[in-house]
């Protein structure tokens, strides 16, 4: 489990404003805090697209949003809003050469209702939406039951809402507190919620999913997922999105299932393919448009937990790994 003292906050020099061609000086406004960063705290992250953090060096996290302060790039001007899906450093000011493949791009903030933090819901929003659409096999009119673990988190809360919009009839969320359960069934359209820290998960699943489970959006893995898979129907589908319950352990990704659960998967012909949103970049433009439509119309509700100050970014990750967030965990670093 990561701890607050794994992180150190330092004052450093303001970068040189003497910019190279195509270089821009960026000021960070918000950072996205993601479970995958726990894997960046290992020497080997287990995946090629994530670099391990080096002790004593500035952390390079996942997405962030900020503004251009000064530009030596013909297509970028001071005041432009910048976004990167991967590789945003946890620092107030930094310079970047903007070339193909850096991942940094300009964002039209009006598309996001003028709200900077909204941009950082894109990563999890697209993951939830494309995950359900590509791996969930939701069939409108088929009366399907969808279960989501990590349901009160950023990805899970959106995945459940998308499953209903795509045609599921019964939606059940699993999460780690009563407050989170209440949010799912009052503010969000979940039909039922299970607190895995207090409830008997097997029993509650049987009560809330009397016709079995057809779609399982799995954010957590481990015992919770074993309980869900045991109650999945024939020819049902797991969206293997993440396995946060295993991220503090030294196991490969995705961790292997126990023999009895694997047998259940085989007997019931359950699909359980690894899902990685980065494999669907060609869908991003359309999916972004669709997601923003749903959010603007209030059909998908989002929530954020905002930690104040760059110096608390490490604490925000520690808190997320302990379930301290509801919806998307962000750090507010500065205003434009
Ligand atoms: P969340 O907002 O869901 O935050 C993480 C949540 O996980 C915590 O709030 C906590 O909630 C829960 N959690 C922590 N430890 C455990 C545990 N041991 N058992 C069960 N739940 C636990 O994060 P994200 O929405 O950003 O990410 C959700 C999942 O999606 C992660 O597994 C992540 O790796 C994955 N992901 C996958 C992507 C892909 O392309 N496949 C892309 C982006 C994310 P609680 O109080 O309920 O315990």
mmCIF file of C-alpha atoms and ligand atoms in Angstrom:
data_model
loop_
_atom_site.group_PDB
_atom_site.id
_atom_site.type_symbol
_atom_site.label_atom_id
_atom_site.label_comp_id
_atom_site.label_asym_id
_atom_site.label_seq_id
_atom_site.Cartn_x
_atom_site.Cartn_y
_atom_site.Cartn_z
ATOM 1 C CA UNK A 1 0.000 0.000 0.000
ATOM 2 C CA UNK A 2 1.545 3.369 -0.890
ATOM 3 C CA UNK A 3 2.102 5.804 1.992
ATOM 4 C CA UNK A 4 2.262 9.610 2.171
ATOM 5 C CA UNK A 5 5.994 9.541 2.915
ATOM 6 C CA UNK A 6 6.740 7.799 -0.404
ATOM 7 C CA UNK A 7 6.374 11.305 -1.873
ATOM 8 C CA UNK A 8 8.458 14.448 -1.480
ATOM 9 C CA UNK A 9 7.411 17.945 -2.548
ATOM 10 C CA UNK A 10 10.177 20.301 -3.671
ATOM 11 C CA UNK A 11 10.514 23.843 -4.891
ATOM 12 C CA UNK A 12 12.443 23.946 -8.164
ATOM 13 C CA UNK A 13 13.614 26.527 -10.676
ATOM 14 C CA UNK A 14 11.183 28.176 -13.098
ATOM 15 C CA UNK A 15 12.014 26.773 -16.569
ATOM 16 C CA UNK A 16 13.907 28.899 -19.066
ATOM 17 C CA UNK A 17 11.607 30.981 -21.272
ATOM 18 C CA UNK A 18 14.179 30.755 -24.047
ATOM 19 C CA UNK A 19 12.155 28.203 -26.030
ATOM 20 C CA UNK A 20 13.328 25.998 -28.915
ATOM 21 C CA UNK A 21 11.307 25.805 -32.122
ATOM 22 C CA UNK A 22 7.944 24.065 -31.496
ATOM 23 C CA UNK A 23 8.459 24.200 -27.748
ATOM 24 C CA UNK A 24 5.769 25.535 -25.410
ATOM 25 C CA UNK A 25 5.859 26.525 -21.731
ATOM 26 C CA UNK A 26 2.892 24.993 -19.909
ATOM 27 C CA UNK A 27 1.348 25.720 -16.508
ATOM 28 C CA UNK A 28 -0.401 22.753 -14.878
ATOM 29 C CA UNK A 29 -3.954 23.385 -13.675
ATOM 30 C CA UNK A 30 -5.303 19.903 -12.808
ATOM 31 C CA UNK A 31 -3.756 16.440 -12.521
ATOM 32 C CA UNK A 32 -5.616 13.173 -12.941
ATOM 33 C CA UNK A 33 -4.884 10.609 -10.216
ATOM 34 C CA UNK A 34 -5.117 7.035 -11.466
ATOM 35 C CA UNK A 35 -4.806 3.524 -10.021
ATOM 36 C CA UNK A 36 -2.360 2.659 -12.835
ATOM 37 C CA UNK A 37 0.144 4.997 -11.157
ATOM 38 C CA UNK A 38 0.447 2.410 -8.382
ATOM 39 C CA UNK A 39 2.045 0.191 -11.057
ATOM 40 C CA UNK A 40 4.444 3.056 -11.887
ATOM 41 C CA UNK A 41 5.740 2.702 -8.311
ATOM 42 C CA UNK A 42 7.124 -0.749 -9.256
ATOM 43 C CA UNK A 43 10.450 -1.216 -11.030
ATOM 44 C CA UNK A 44 8.534 -2.978 -13.780
ATOM 45 C CA UNK A 45 5.076 -1.518 -14.454
ATOM 46 C CA UNK A 46 4.028 -4.697 -16.283
ATOM 47 C CA UNK A 47 2.918 -2.749 -19.371
ATOM 48 C CA UNK A 48 4.811 -0.960 -22.128
ATOM 49 C CA UNK A 49 2.784 2.280 -22.137
ATOM 50 C CA UNK A 50 3.582 3.067 -18.473
ATOM 51 C CA UNK A 51 7.059 4.112 -17.373
ATOM 52 C CA UNK A 52 8.216 3.340 -13.819
ATOM 53 C CA UNK A 53 8.760 6.331 -11.537
ATOM 54 C CA UNK A 54 12.413 6.835 -10.645
ATOM 55 C CA UNK A 55 13.276 7.594 -7.023
ATOM 56 C CA UNK A 56 14.216 11.269 -6.644
ATOM 57 C CA UNK A 57 12.955 12.325 -10.095
ATOM 58 C CA UNK A 58 9.884 14.407 -10.912
ATOM 59 C CA UNK A 59 6.892 12.105 -11.208
ATOM 60 C CA UNK A 60 5.375 11.739 -14.645
ATOM 61 C CA UNK A 61 1.782 10.717 -14.058
ATOM 62 C CA UNK A 62 -1.004 10.038 -16.515
ATOM 63 C CA UNK A 63 -3.305 12.789 -17.755
ATOM 64 C CA UNK A 64 -3.250 16.447 -16.922
ATOM 65 C CA UNK A 65 -4.640 19.725 -18.158
ATOM 66 C CA UNK A 66 -3.060 23.160 -18.199
ATOM 67 C CA UNK A 67 -2.499 26.343 -20.180
ATOM 68 C CA UNK A 68 0.182 27.578 -22.539
ATOM 69 C CA UNK A 69 2.151 30.417 -20.906
ATOM 70 C CA UNK A 70 4.531 31.045 -23.800
ATOM 71 C CA UNK A 71 4.857 29.389 -27.191
ATOM 72 C CA UNK A 72 7.470 28.943 -29.916
ATOM 73 C CA UNK A 73 5.107 26.707 -31.910
ATOM 74 C CA UNK A 74 3.171 28.268 -34.810
ATOM 75 C CA UNK A 75 -0.088 26.442 -33.913
ATOM 76 C CA UNK A 76 -0.098 27.222 -30.186
ATOM 77 C CA UNK A 77 -0.663 30.531 -28.406
ATOM 78 C CA UNK A 78 -0.499 31.744 -24.825
ATOM 79 C CA UNK A 79 -3.809 30.895 -23.163
ATOM 80 C CA UNK A 80 -4.485 27.725 -25.171
ATOM 81 C CA UNK A 81 -5.692 24.834 -23.020
ATOM 82 C CA UNK A 82 -3.444 21.762 -23.255
ATOM 83 C CA UNK A 83 -4.296 18.158 -22.442
ATOM 84 C CA UNK A 84 -2.331 14.951 -22.431
ATOM 85 C CA UNK A 85 -3.816 11.490 -21.930
ATOM 86 C CA UNK A 86 -0.488 10.063 -20.705
ATOM 87 C CA UNK A 87 2.781 11.487 -19.396
ATOM 88 C CA UNK A 88 1.830 14.723 -17.632
ATOM 89 C CA UNK A 89 4.548 15.676 -15.097
ATOM 90 C CA UNK A 90 3.595 16.515 -11.520
ATOM 91 C CA UNK A 91 5.120 19.998 -11.680
ATOM 92 C CA UNK A 92 3.681 23.511 -11.901
ATOM 93 C CA UNK A 93 5.609 24.816 -14.939
ATOM 94 C CA UNK A 94 7.343 22.741 -17.627
ATOM 95 C CA UNK A 95 8.353 22.977 -21.286
ATOM 96 C CA UNK A 96 7.443 20.476 -24.034
ATOM 97 C CA UNK A 97 8.328 20.218 -27.674
ATOM 98 C CA UNK A 98 4.982 19.571 -29.377
ATOM 99 C CA UNK A 99 5.573 17.009 -32.093
ATOM 100 C CA UNK A 100 3.554 14.030 -33.318
ATOM 101 C CA UNK A 101 3.535 11.315 -30.714
ATOM 102 C CA UNK A 102 4.099 13.482 -27.609
ATOM 103 C CA UNK A 103 0.397 13.115 -26.778
ATOM 104 C CA UNK A 104 0.044 16.809 -25.878
ATOM 105 C CA UNK A 105 -2.736 18.579 -27.749
ATOM 106 C CA UNK A 106 -4.902 21.666 -27.700
ATOM 107 C CA UNK A 107 -8.442 21.332 -26.319
ATOM 108 C CA UNK A 108 -11.464 23.475 -27.137
ATOM 109 C CA UNK A 109 -12.682 24.116 -23.594
ATOM 110 C CA UNK A 110 -16.121 25.193 -24.825
ATOM 111 C CA UNK A 111 -16.782 21.524 -25.701
ATOM 112 C CA UNK A 112 -16.299 20.761 -22.014
ATOM 113 C CA UNK A 113 -18.693 23.450 -20.845
ATOM 114 C CA UNK A 114 -15.723 25.742 -20.169
ATOM 115 C CA UNK A 115 -14.714 23.607 -17.178
ATOM 116 C CA UNK A 116 -11.065 22.559 -17.105
ATOM 117 C CA UNK A 117 -11.432 19.627 -14.719
ATOM 118 C CA UNK A 118 -14.079 18.123 -17.034
ATOM 119 C CA UNK A 119 -11.355 17.341 -19.568
ATOM 120 C CA UNK A 120 -9.848 14.842 -17.125
ATOM 121 C CA UNK A 121 -13.038 12.756 -17.058
ATOM 122 C CA UNK A 122 -12.316 11.798 -20.675
ATOM 123 C CA UNK A 123 -9.860 8.962 -19.948
ATOM 124 C CA UNK A 124 -12.154 7.073 -17.581
ATOM 125 C CA UNK A 125 -15.283 8.081 -19.498
ATOM 126 C CA UNK A 126 -13.967 6.625 -22.742
ATOM 127 C CA UNK A 127 -12.722 3.536 -20.902
ATOM 128 C CA UNK A 128 -16.160 2.949 -19.398
ATOM 129 C CA UNK A 129 -18.052 3.611 -22.586
ATOM 130 C CA UNK A 130 -15.835 1.775 -25.065
ATOM 131 C CA UNK A 131 -15.397 -1.092 -22.570
ATOM 132 C CA UNK A 132 -19.159 -1.644 -22.323
ATOM 133 C CA UNK A 133 -19.672 -1.186 -26.071
ATOM 134 C CA UNK A 134 -16.798 -3.420 -27.213
ATOM 135 C CA UNK A 135 -16.759 -6.160 -24.584
ATOM 136 C CA UNK A 136 -20.120 -6.000 -22.782
ATOM 137 C CA UNK A 137 -22.318 -7.435 -25.587
ATOM 138 C CA UNK A 138 -25.331 -5.539 -24.271
ATOM 139 C CA UNK A 139 -28.464 -6.459 -26.245
ATOM 140 C CA UNK A 140 -31.392 -4.041 -25.930
ATOM 141 C CA UNK A 141 -34.598 -5.813 -24.941
ATOM 142 C CA UNK A 142 -32.769 -8.865 -23.577
ATOM 143 C CA UNK A 143 -33.477 -7.938 -19.930
ATOM 144 C CA UNK A 144 -29.795 -8.194 -19.006
ATOM 145 C CA UNK A 145 -28.325 -7.643 -15.557
ATOM 146 C CA UNK A 146 -25.055 -5.732 -15.305
ATOM 147 C CA UNK A 147 -22.826 -5.727 -12.216
ATOM 148 C CA UNK A 148 -20.046 -3.154 -11.790
ATOM 149 C CA UNK A 149 -17.253 -3.386 -9.189
ATOM 150 C CA UNK A 150 -15.443 -0.237 -8.114
ATOM 151 C CA UNK A 151 -18.875 1.197 -8.902
ATOM 152 C CA UNK A 152 -18.554 4.533 -7.089
ATOM 153 C CA UNK A 153 -15.213 5.294 -8.724
ATOM 154 C CA UNK A 154 -14.654 7.348 -11.857
ATOM 155 C CA UNK A 155 -14.751 4.547 -14.385
ATOM 156 C CA UNK A 156 -17.275 2.311 -12.606
ATOM 157 C CA UNK A 157 -19.876 5.021 -12.037
ATOM 158 C CA UNK A 158 -19.866 5.912 -15.743
ATOM 159 C CA UNK A 159 -19.725 2.258 -16.903
ATOM 160 C CA UNK A 160 -22.930 1.445 -15.017
ATOM 161 C CA UNK A 161 -24.794 4.406 -16.490
ATOM 162 C CA UNK A 162 -23.589 3.524 -19.996
ATOM 163 C CA UNK A 163 -24.703 -0.110 -19.541
ATOM 164 C CA UNK A 164 -28.248 1.124 -18.836
ATOM 165 C CA UNK A 165 -28.194 3.551 -21.759
ATOM 166 C CA UNK A 166 -27.043 0.721 -24.034
ATOM 167 C CA UNK A 167 -29.979 -1.464 -22.931
ATOM 168 C CA UNK A 168 -29.319 -3.355 -19.676
ATOM 169 C CA UNK A 169 -32.359 -3.538 -17.387
ATOM 170 C CA UNK A 170 -30.921 -4.266 -13.942
ATOM 171 C CA UNK A 171 -27.791 -2.515 -12.653
ATOM 172 C CA UNK A 172 -25.984 -3.425 -9.434
ATOM 173 C CA UNK A 173 -22.855 -1.732 -8.075
ATOM 174 C CA UNK A 174 -20.279 -3.033 -5.606
ATOM 175 C CA UNK A 175 -18.250 -0.493 -3.621
ATOM 176 C CA UNK A 176 -16.610 0.121 -0.253
ATOM 177 C CA UNK A 177 -18.921 2.277 1.905
ATOM 178 C CA UNK A 178 -22.557 2.991 2.755
ATOM 179 C CA UNK A 179 -22.161 6.588 1.540
ATOM 180 C CA UNK A 180 -21.018 5.289 -1.852
ATOM 181 C CA UNK A 181 -23.919 2.793 -1.989
ATOM 182 C CA UNK A 182 -26.392 5.584 -1.205
ATOM 183 C CA UNK A 183 -24.943 7.752 -3.984
ATOM 184 C CA UNK A 184 -25.297 4.932 -6.531
ATOM 185 C CA UNK A 185 -28.972 4.289 -5.818
ATOM 186 C CA UNK A 186 -30.135 7.857 -5.138
ATOM 187 C CA UNK A 187 -28.168 10.212 -7.414
ATOM 188 C CA UNK A 188 -27.263 7.572 -10.013
ATOM 189 C CA UNK A 189 -29.619 5.055 -11.665
ATOM 190 C CA UNK A 190 -28.221 1.888 -10.020
ATOM 191 C CA UNK A 191 -31.009 -0.498 -8.977
ATOM 192 C CA UNK A 192 -28.995 -1.902 -6.093
ATOM 193 C CA UNK A 193 -25.663 -1.478 -4.332
ATOM 194 C CA UNK A 194 -23.468 -3.754 -2.214
ATOM 195 C CA UNK A 195 -20.929 -2.579 0.376
ATOM 196 C CA UNK A 196 -18.241 -5.249 0.079
ATOM 197 C CA UNK A 197 -16.707 -4.203 3.406
ATOM 198 C CA UNK A 198 -19.931 -4.929 5.367
ATOM 199 C CA UNK A 199 -22.335 -7.028 3.280
ATOM 200 C CA UNK A 200 -22.218 -10.708 2.411
ATOM 201 C CA UNK A 201 -21.438 -10.199 -1.290
ATOM 202 C CA UNK A 202 -22.579 -13.674 -2.439
ATOM 203 C CA UNK A 203 -25.910 -13.350 -0.667
ATOM 204 C CA UNK A 204 -26.583 -9.756 -1.764
ATOM 205 C CA UNK A 205 -25.722 -10.577 -5.376
ATOM 206 C CA UNK A 206 -28.202 -13.458 -5.331
ATOM 207 C CA UNK A 207 -30.901 -11.120 -3.934
ATOM 208 C CA UNK A 208 -30.229 -8.241 -6.322
ATOM 209 C CA UNK A 209 -29.585 -10.356 -9.449
ATOM 210 C CA UNK A 210 -32.340 -13.025 -9.315
ATOM 211 C CA UNK A 211 -31.940 -13.817 -13.041
ATOM 212 C CA UNK A 212 -28.148 -14.158 -12.782
ATOM 213 C CA UNK A 213 -25.527 -11.789 -14.216
ATOM 214 C CA UNK A 214 -25.035 -11.155 -17.944
ATOM 215 C CA UNK A 215 -22.426 -8.368 -18.006
ATOM 216 C CA UNK A 216 -19.731 -7.771 -15.382
ATOM 217 C CA UNK A 217 -17.627 -4.585 -15.602
ATOM 218 C CA UNK A 218 -14.640 -5.586 -13.478
ATOM 219 C CA UNK A 219 -12.476 -2.834 -11.984
ATOM 220 C CA UNK A 220 -11.171 -4.728 -8.974
ATOM 221 C CA UNK A 221 -10.557 -8.489 -9.411
ATOM 222 C CA UNK A 222 -9.840 -10.739 -6.400
ATOM 223 C CA UNK A 223 -12.553 -12.116 -4.082
ATOM 224 C CA UNK A 224 -15.220 -9.644 -5.235
ATOM 225 C CA UNK A 225 -14.836 -10.759 -8.845
ATOM 226 C CA UNK A 226 -14.836 -14.427 -7.830
ATOM 227 C CA UNK A 227 -18.216 -13.865 -6.136
ATOM 228 C CA UNK A 228 -19.618 -12.177 -9.252
ATOM 229 C CA UNK A 229 -18.288 -14.761 -11.724
ATOM 230 C CA UNK A 230 -19.851 -17.570 -9.642
ATOM 231 C CA UNK A 231 -23.287 -16.061 -10.373
ATOM 232 C CA UNK A 232 -22.761 -15.274 -14.058
ATOM 233 C CA UNK A 233 -25.082 -16.792 -16.660
ATOM 234 C CA UNK A 234 -24.144 -19.003 -19.591
ATOM 235 C CA UNK A 235 -22.590 -17.030 -22.508
ATOM 236 C CA UNK A 236 -22.167 -13.935 -20.344
ATOM 237 C CA UNK A 237 -19.360 -11.360 -20.546
ATOM 238 C CA UNK A 238 -16.717 -9.887 -18.247
ATOM 239 C CA UNK A 239 -15.289 -6.500 -19.251
ATOM 240 C CA UNK A 240 -11.813 -6.931 -17.771
ATOM 241 C CA UNK A 241 -11.081 -3.256 -17.158
ATOM 242 C CA UNK A 242 -8.827 -3.295 -14.081
ATOM 243 C CA UNK A 243 -7.847 -5.335 -11.007
ATOM 244 C CA UNK A 244 -7.114 -2.715 -8.357
ATOM 245 C CA UNK A 245 -7.362 -5.209 -5.472
ATOM 246 C CA UNK A 246 -4.186 -6.821 -6.840
ATOM 247 C CA UNK A 247 -2.097 -3.708 -7.590
ATOM 248 C CA UNK A 248 -0.239 -3.797 -4.261
ATOM 249 C CA UNK A 249 0.747 -7.424 -4.888
ATOM 250 C CA UNK A 250 3.593 -8.827 -6.919
ATOM 251 C CA UNK A 251 1.445 -10.671 -9.474
ATOM 252 C CA UNK A 252 1.284 -10.505 -13.301
ATOM 253 C CA UNK A 253 -1.521 -8.563 -15.006
ATOM 254 C CA UNK A 254 -4.179 -9.811 -15.340
ATOM 255 C CA UNK A 255 -3.692 -12.080 -12.316
ATOM 256 C CA UNK A 256 -4.649 -15.698 -13.015
ATOM 257 C CA UNK A 257 -8.048 -16.930 -11.768
ATOM 258 C CA UNK A 258 -8.247 -19.742 -9.234
ATOM 259 C CA UNK A 259 -8.867 -23.193 -10.757
ATOM 260 C CA UNK A 260 -12.499 -23.337 -9.615
ATOM 261 C CA UNK A 261 -13.345 -19.871 -11.011
ATOM 262 C CA UNK A 262 -11.558 -20.627 -14.284
ATOM 263 C CA UNK A 263 -13.597 -23.836 -14.500
ATOM 264 C CA UNK A 264 -16.796 -21.823 -14.027
ATOM 265 C CA UNK A 265 -15.663 -19.429 -16.804
ATOM 266 C CA UNK A 266 -15.030 -22.396 -19.136
ATOM 267 C CA UNK A 267 -18.224 -24.302 -18.284
ATOM 268 C CA UNK A 268 -20.456 -21.266 -18.754
ATOM 269 C CA UNK A 269 -18.639 -20.031 -21.861
ATOM 270 C CA UNK A 270 -18.007 -16.644 -20.195
ATOM 271 C CA UNK A 271 -15.849 -14.270 -22.260
ATOM 272 C CA UNK A 272 -13.165 -12.525 -20.210
ATOM 273 C CA UNK A 273 -10.775 -10.729 -22.538
ATOM 274 C CA UNK A 274 -8.330 -8.103 -21.362
ATOM 275 C CA UNK A 275 -9.592 -4.621 -22.249
ATOM 276 C CA UNK A 276 -7.293 -1.663 -22.798
ATOM 277 C CA UNK A 277 -8.817 1.631 -23.919
ATOM 278 C CA UNK A 278 -5.574 2.629 -25.688
ATOM 279 C CA UNK A 279 -6.264 -0.116 -28.242
ATOM 280 C CA UNK A 280 -9.315 1.837 -29.456
ATOM 281 C CA UNK A 281 -7.868 5.254 -30.330
ATOM 282 C CA UNK A 282 -9.719 5.237 -33.661
ATOM 283 C CA UNK A 283 -12.997 5.306 -31.666
ATOM 284 C CA UNK A 284 -11.952 8.250 -29.462
ATOM 285 C CA UNK A 285 -13.373 11.156 -31.480
ATOM 286 C CA UNK A 286 -16.797 9.621 -31.900
ATOM 287 C CA UNK A 287 -16.881 8.248 -28.343
ATOM 288 C CA UNK A 288 -15.870 11.659 -26.921
ATOM 289 C CA UNK A 289 -18.683 13.334 -28.829
ATOM 290 C CA UNK A 290 -21.218 10.737 -27.618
ATOM 291 C CA UNK A 291 -20.036 10.875 -24.000
ATOM 292 C CA UNK A 292 -20.163 14.684 -23.900
ATOM 293 C CA UNK A 293 -23.696 14.612 -25.350
ATOM 294 C CA UNK A 294 -24.794 12.260 -22.577
ATOM 295 C CA UNK A 295 -23.102 14.379 -19.901
ATOM 296 C CA UNK A 296 -24.502 17.680 -21.219
ATOM 297 C CA UNK A 297 -28.023 16.160 -21.395
ATOM 298 C CA UNK A 298 -27.664 14.832 -17.830
ATOM 299 C CA UNK A 299 -27.999 11.210 -18.981
ATOM 300 C CA UNK A 300 -24.555 10.421 -17.598
ATOM 301 C CA UNK A 301 -23.735 12.074 -14.280
ATOM 302 C CA UNK A 302 -20.151 12.587 -13.224
ATOM 303 C CA UNK A 303 -18.659 13.475 -9.881
ATOM 304 C CA UNK A 304 -15.200 14.577 -8.809
ATOM 305 C CA UNK A 305 -13.142 14.452 -5.635
ATOM 306 C CA UNK A 306 -10.693 17.346 -5.795
ATOM 307 C CA UNK A 307 -7.558 17.496 -3.622
ATOM 308 C CA UNK A 308 -6.113 20.979 -3.297
ATOM 309 C CA UNK A 309 -2.457 21.695 -4.107
ATOM 310 C CA UNK A 310 0.376 20.017 -5.997
ATOM 311 C CA UNK A 311 2.077 19.197 -2.696
ATOM 312 C CA UNK A 312 -0.852 16.895 -1.886
ATOM 313 C CA UNK A 313 -0.783 14.926 -5.164
ATOM 314 C CA UNK A 314 0.945 11.931 -3.521
ATOM 315 C CA UNK A 315 -1.638 11.981 -0.710
ATOM 316 C CA UNK A 316 -4.391 11.953 -3.341
ATOM 317 C CA UNK A 317 -3.003 8.717 -4.834
ATOM 318 C CA UNK A 318 -2.640 7.168 -1.366
ATOM 319 C CA UNK A 319 -6.254 8.129 -0.632
ATOM 320 C CA UNK A 320 -7.549 6.719 -3.940
ATOM 321 C CA UNK A 321 -5.864 3.382 -3.243
ATOM 322 C CA UNK A 322 -7.781 3.329 0.079
ATOM 323 C CA UNK A 323 -11.150 4.257 -1.441
ATOM 324 C CA UNK A 324 -11.101 7.924 -0.363
ATOM 325 C CA UNK A 325 -12.608 9.153 -3.638
ATOM 326 C CA UNK A 326 -16.114 9.234 -5.095
ATOM 327 C CA UNK A 327 -16.073 9.711 -8.847
ATOM 328 C CA UNK A 328 -12.897 11.053 -10.438
ATOM 329 C CA UNK A 329 -9.924 11.840 -8.189
ATOM 330 C CA UNK A 330 -8.217 15.056 -9.288
ATOM 331 C CA UNK A 331 -5.641 17.458 -7.917
ATOM 332 C CA UNK A 332 -6.201 21.179 -8.401
ATOM 333 C CA UNK A 333 -2.744 22.650 -8.927
ATOM 334 C CA UNK A 334 -3.399 26.200 -10.122
ATOM 335 C CA UNK A 335 -5.792 28.415 -12.027
ATOM 336 C CA UNK A 336 -4.901 29.436 -15.594
HETATM 337 P P1 LIG B 1 -11.516 4.750 -9.145
HETATM 338 O O1 LIG B 1 -12.071 6.117 -9.199
HETATM 339 O O2 LIG B 1 -12.449 3.591 -9.292
HETATM 340 O O3 LIG B 1 -10.702 4.632 -7.774
HETATM 341 C C1 LIG B 1 -10.249 3.447 -7.298
HETATM 342 C C2 LIG B 1 -11.284 2.780 -6.363
HETATM 343 O O4 LIG B 1 -10.944 1.408 -6.216
HETATM 344 C C3 LIG B 1 -11.250 3.321 -4.937
HETATM 345 O O5 LIG B 1 -12.042 4.455 -4.787
HETATM 346 C C4 LIG B 1 -11.770 2.137 -4.118
HETATM 347 O O6 LIG B 1 -13.181 2.263 -3.911
HETATM 348 C C5 LIG B 1 -11.503 0.929 -5.026
HETATM 349 N N1 LIG B 1 -10.571 -0.010 -4.384
HETATM 350 C C6 LIG B 1 -9.331 0.238 -3.903
HETATM 351 N N2 LIG B 1 -8.800 -0.887 -3.387
HETATM 352 C C7 LIG B 1 -9.731 -1.850 -3.551
HETATM 353 C C8 LIG B 1 -9.776 -3.237 -3.219
HETATM 354 N N3 LIG B 1 -8.752 -3.859 -2.617
HETATM 355 N N4 LIG B 1 -10.891 -3.942 -3.520
HETATM 356 C C9 LIG B 1 -11.934 -3.327 -4.129
HETATM 357 N N5 LIG B 1 -11.953 -2.034 -4.474
HETATM 358 C C10 LIG B 1 -10.863 -1.311 -4.187
HETATM 359 O O7 LIG B 1 -10.363 4.583 -10.218
HETATM 360 P P2 LIG B 1 -10.529 4.631 -11.809
HETATM 361 O O8 LIG B 1 -11.948 4.811 -12.163
HETATM 362 O O9 LIG B 1 -9.524 5.573 -12.334
HETATM 363 O O10 LIG B 1 -10.064 3.160 -12.247
HETATM 364 C C11 LIG B 1 -10.915 2.041 -12.020
HETATM 365 C C12 LIG B 1 -10.259 0.796 -12.633
HETATM 366 O O11 LIG B 1 -10.166 0.955 -14.041
HETATM 367 C C13 LIG B 1 -8.840 0.537 -12.127
HETATM 368 O O12 LIG B 1 -8.677 -0.863 -11.943
HETATM 369 C C14 LIG B 1 -7.969 1.017 -13.276
HETATM 370 O O13 LIG B 1 -6.731 0.385 -13.306
HETATM 371 C C15 LIG B 1 -8.847 0.648 -14.466
HETATM 372 N N6 LIG B 1 -8.578 1.381 -15.707
HETATM 373 C C16 LIG B 1 -8.434 0.631 -16.834
HETATM 374 C C17 LIG B 1 -8.260 1.224 -18.051
HETATM 375 C C18 LIG B 1 -8.185 0.351 -19.243
HETATM 376 O O14 LIG B 1 -7.922 0.840 -20.352
HETATM 377 N N7 LIG B 1 -8.423 -0.937 -19.098
HETATM 378 C C19 LIG B 1 -8.148 2.688 -18.189
HETATM 379 C C20 LIG B 1 -8.386 3.409 -16.939
HETATM 380 C C21 LIG B 1 -8.573 2.747 -15.742
HETATM 381 P P3 LIG B 1 -13.970 1.424 -2.782
HETATM 382 O O15 LIG B 1 -14.290 2.395 -1.702
HETATM 383 O O16 LIG B 1 -15.164 0.930 -3.504
HETATM 384 O O17 LIG B 1 -13.058 0.340 -2.303
#
